PDB file of C-alpha atoms in Angstrom:
ATOM      1  CA  MET A 258       3.121 -11.013 -15.598  1.00 47.00           C
ATOM      2  CA  SER A 259       0.958  -9.885 -12.768  1.00 64.00           C
ATOM      3  CA  SER A 260       1.024  -9.171  -9.063  1.00 75.00           C
ATOM      4  CA  THR A 261       3.907  -9.597  -6.666  1.00 81.00           C
ATOM      5  CA  GLN A 262       3.664 -12.760  -4.602  1.00 82.00           C
ATOM      6  CA  ARG A 263       5.322 -13.504  -1.249  1.00 87.00           C
ATOM      7  CA  LEU A 264       5.357 -17.227  -0.629  1.00 89.00           C
ATOM      8  CA  ALA A 265       6.946 -19.639   1.804  1.00 92.00           C
ATOM      9  CA  GLY A 266       7.468 -23.337   1.295  1.00 93.00           C
ATOM     10  CA  ILE A 267       9.912 -26.074   0.362  1.00 93.00           C
ATOM     11  CA  ILE A 268      11.824 -26.159  -2.912  1.00 92.00           C
ATOM     12  CA  GLU A 269      11.691 -29.489  -4.732  1.00 92.00           C
ATOM     13  CA  ILE A 270      12.697 -30.801  -8.126  1.00 90.00           C
ATOM     14  CA  GLY A 271       9.675 -31.339 -10.343  1.00 86.00           C
ATOM     15  CA  PRO A 272       9.243 -32.746 -13.856  1.00 85.00           C
ATOM     16  CA  GLY A 273       9.658 -29.279 -15.430  1.00 82.00           C
ATOM     17  CA  GLY A 274      12.388 -27.970 -13.123  1.00 86.00           C
ATOM     18  CA  LEU A 275      12.305 -26.444  -9.668  1.00 89.00           C
ATOM     19  CA  VAL A 276       8.974 -26.072  -7.875  1.00 91.00           C
ATOM     20  CA  LEU A 277       7.887 -24.525  -4.602  1.00 91.00           C
ATOM     21  CA  LYS A 278       5.519 -26.590  -2.449  1.00 93.00           C
ATOM     22  CA  SER A 279       3.775 -23.718  -0.701  1.00 92.00           C
ATOM     23  CA  ASP A 280       2.988 -23.812   3.026  1.00 90.00           C
ATOM     24  CA  GLY A 281      -0.545 -22.694   2.163  1.00 85.00           C
ATOM     25  CA  GLY A 282      -0.972 -25.516  -0.332  1.00 86.00           C
ATOM     26  CA  GLY A 283      -0.305 -25.565  -4.019  1.00 88.00           C
ATOM     27  CA  THR A 284       2.732 -25.931  -6.205  1.00 91.00           C
ATOM     28  CA  TRP A 285       4.474 -23.099  -8.050  1.00 90.00           C
ATOM     29  CA  GLN A 286       6.760 -23.618 -11.036  1.00 90.00           C
ATOM     30  CA  LEU A 287       9.861 -21.465 -10.430  1.00 89.00           C
ATOM     31  CA  GLU A 288      11.252 -19.415 -13.303  1.00 84.00           C
ATOM     32  CA  ASN A 289      14.622 -17.642 -13.196  1.00 75.00           C
ATOM     33  CA  ALA A 290      15.578 -19.613 -10.086  1.00 72.00           C
ATOM     34  CA  SER A 291      19.104 -20.848 -10.772  1.00 75.00           C
ATOM     35  CA  ALA A 292      20.160 -19.634  -7.305  1.00 74.00           C
ATOM     36  CA  ALA A 293      17.549 -21.949  -5.770  1.00 79.00           C
ATOM     37  CA  ARG A 294      19.294 -25.164  -6.890  1.00 84.00           C
ATOM     38  CA  LYS A 295      21.452 -25.156  -3.783  1.00 87.00           C
ATOM     39  CA  LEU A 296      18.315 -24.736  -1.643  1.00 87.00           C
ATOM     40  CA  VAL A 297      16.471 -27.868  -2.837  1.00 90.00           C
ATOM     41  CA  GLY A 298      14.816 -29.457   0.208  1.00 91.00           C
ATOM     42  CA  SER A 299      15.059 -26.247   2.236  1.00 90.00           C
ATOM     43  CA  HIS A 300      12.248 -24.137   3.606  1.00 93.00           C
ATOM     44  CA  VAL A 301      12.463 -20.741   1.876  1.00 92.00           C
ATOM     45  CA  GLU A 302      10.668 -17.455   1.384  1.00 91.00           C
ATOM     46  CA  ILE A 303      10.270 -16.263  -2.199  1.00 89.00           C
ATOM     47  CA  VAL A 304       9.244 -12.898  -3.591  1.00 88.00           C
ATOM     48  CA  GLY A 305       8.358 -12.861  -7.256  1.00 88.00           C
ATOM     49  CA  GLN A 306       5.930 -12.036 -10.019  1.00 90.00           C
ATOM     50  CA  ARG A 307       3.147 -14.439 -10.894  1.00 88.00           C
ATOM     51  CA  CYS A 308       3.414 -15.678 -14.477  1.00 86.00           C
ATOM     52  CA  GLY A 309       0.602 -17.708 -16.009  1.00 84.00           C
ATOM     53  CA  PHE A 310      -1.429 -20.142 -13.939  1.00 85.00           C
ATOM     54  CA  ASN A 311       1.199 -21.407 -11.488  1.00 86.00           C
ATOM     55  CA  GLY A 312       4.456 -19.835 -12.659  1.00 89.00           C
ATOM     56  CA  LEU A 313       6.550 -17.614 -10.437  1.00 88.00           C
ATOM     57  CA  VAL A 314       9.402 -15.449 -11.745  1.00 89.00           C
ATOM     58  CA  CYS A 315      11.691 -15.166  -8.717  1.00 87.00           C
ATOM     59  CA  ASP A 316      12.975 -11.759  -7.649  1.00 85.00           C
ATOM     60  CA  GLU A 317      14.332 -12.863  -4.272  1.00 85.00           C
ATOM     61  CA  ILE A 318      14.845 -16.242  -2.606  1.00 87.00           C
ATOM     62  CA  ARG A 319      16.021 -16.528   0.981  1.00 85.00           C
ATOM     63  CA  VAL A 320      16.015 -18.861   3.960  1.00 85.00           C
ATOM     64  CA  PRO A 321      13.744 -17.555   6.767  1.00 81.00           C
ATOM     65  CA  GLY A 322      15.734 -15.885   9.534  1.00 74.00           C
ATOM     66  CA  GLU A 323      18.691 -15.264   7.239  1.00 68.00           C
ATOM     67  CA  ILE A 324      20.070 -11.756   7.439  1.00 61.00           C
ATOM     68  CA  ARG A 325      19.422 -10.019   4.156  1.00 63.00           C
ATOM     69  CA  ARG A 326      22.359  -8.292   2.580  1.00 63.00           C
ATOM     70  CA  GLU A 327      21.259  -5.321   0.581  1.00 60.00           C
ATOM     71  CA  GLY A 328      23.221  -5.255  -2.603  1.00 61.00           C
ATOM     72  CA  LEU A 329      23.768  -2.266  -4.791  1.00 61.00           C
ATOM     73  CA  LYS A 330      20.896  -2.123  -7.238  1.00 66.00           C
ATOM     74  CA  LEU A 331      21.434   0.156 -10.192  1.00 68.00           C
ATOM     75  CA  ARG A 332      18.376   0.531 -12.333  1.00 77.00           C
ATOM     76  CA  LEU A 333      18.887   0.940 -16.030  1.00 81.00           C
ATOM     77  CA  GLU A 334      16.567   3.956 -16.228  1.00 84.00           C
ATOM     78  CA  PHE A 335      18.658   5.874 -13.709  1.00 86.00           C
ATOM     79  CA  LEU A 336      21.893   5.006 -15.503  1.00 88.00           C
ATOM     80  CA  ILE A 337      20.477   6.228 -18.808  1.00 91.00           C
ATOM     81  CA  ALA A 338      19.184   9.450 -17.215  1.00 92.00           C
ATOM     82  CA  ALA A 339      22.552  10.078 -15.560  1.00 93.00           C
ATOM     83  CA  ALA A 340      24.351   9.487 -18.868  1.00 94.00           C
ATOM     84  CA  LEU A 341      22.071  11.961 -20.656  1.00 95.00           C
ATOM     85  CA  VAL A 342      22.603  14.599 -17.979  1.00 96.00           C
ATOM     86  CA  ALA A 343      26.371  14.077 -18.110  1.00 96.00           C
ATOM     87  CA  TYR A 344      26.310  14.320 -21.916  1.00 96.00           C
ATOM     88  CA  GLY A 345      24.279  17.548 -21.705  1.00 96.00           C
ATOM     89  CA  LEU A 346      26.738  19.092 -19.256  1.00 96.00           C
ATOM     90  CA  TYR A 347      29.643  17.999 -21.457  1.00 96.00           C
ATOM     91  CA  ALA A 348      27.992  19.560 -24.540  1.00 95.00           C
ATOM     92  CA  ILE A 349      27.380  22.834 -22.691  1.00 95.00           C
ATOM     93  CA  ALA A 350      30.979  22.939 -21.473  1.00 95.00           C
ATOM     94  CA  ILE A 351      32.326  22.305 -24.979  1.00 94.00           C
ATOM     95  CA  ALA A 352      30.004  24.977 -26.450  1.00 94.00           C
ATOM     96  CA  LEU A 353      31.174  27.524 -23.868  1.00 94.00           C
ATOM     97  CA  ILE A 354      34.827  26.722 -24.470  1.00 93.00           C
ATOM     98  CA  THR A 355      34.511  27.051 -28.240  1.00 93.00           C
ATOM     99  CA  THR A 356      32.558  30.322 -28.119  1.00 91.00           C
ATOM    100  CA  LEU A 357      34.792  31.906 -25.490  1.00 88.00           C
ATOM    101  CA  GLY A 358      38.038  30.436 -26.605  1.00 73.00           C
TER     102      GLY A 358
END
């Protein structure tokens, strides 16, 4: 995968699945775009990663002018780091209790 793309256009159904007919010209094959099925025929803005010649792995699809709701995004790296810190604190607490107790 390569650079992040911000595109606007109309979602249509193509021979290989959903495609975006870009306002600037060109057609992009949409990957990971199950949420876009309900937006077929609509003008949308898409943020995603370019994949191959004309593939686009969708990170975000929205209708222009729509208020964006920021969801809670928990990244796996942060969850793993938090779990390791919690485990370290737990191990220290248990070590202190067993040596003092």
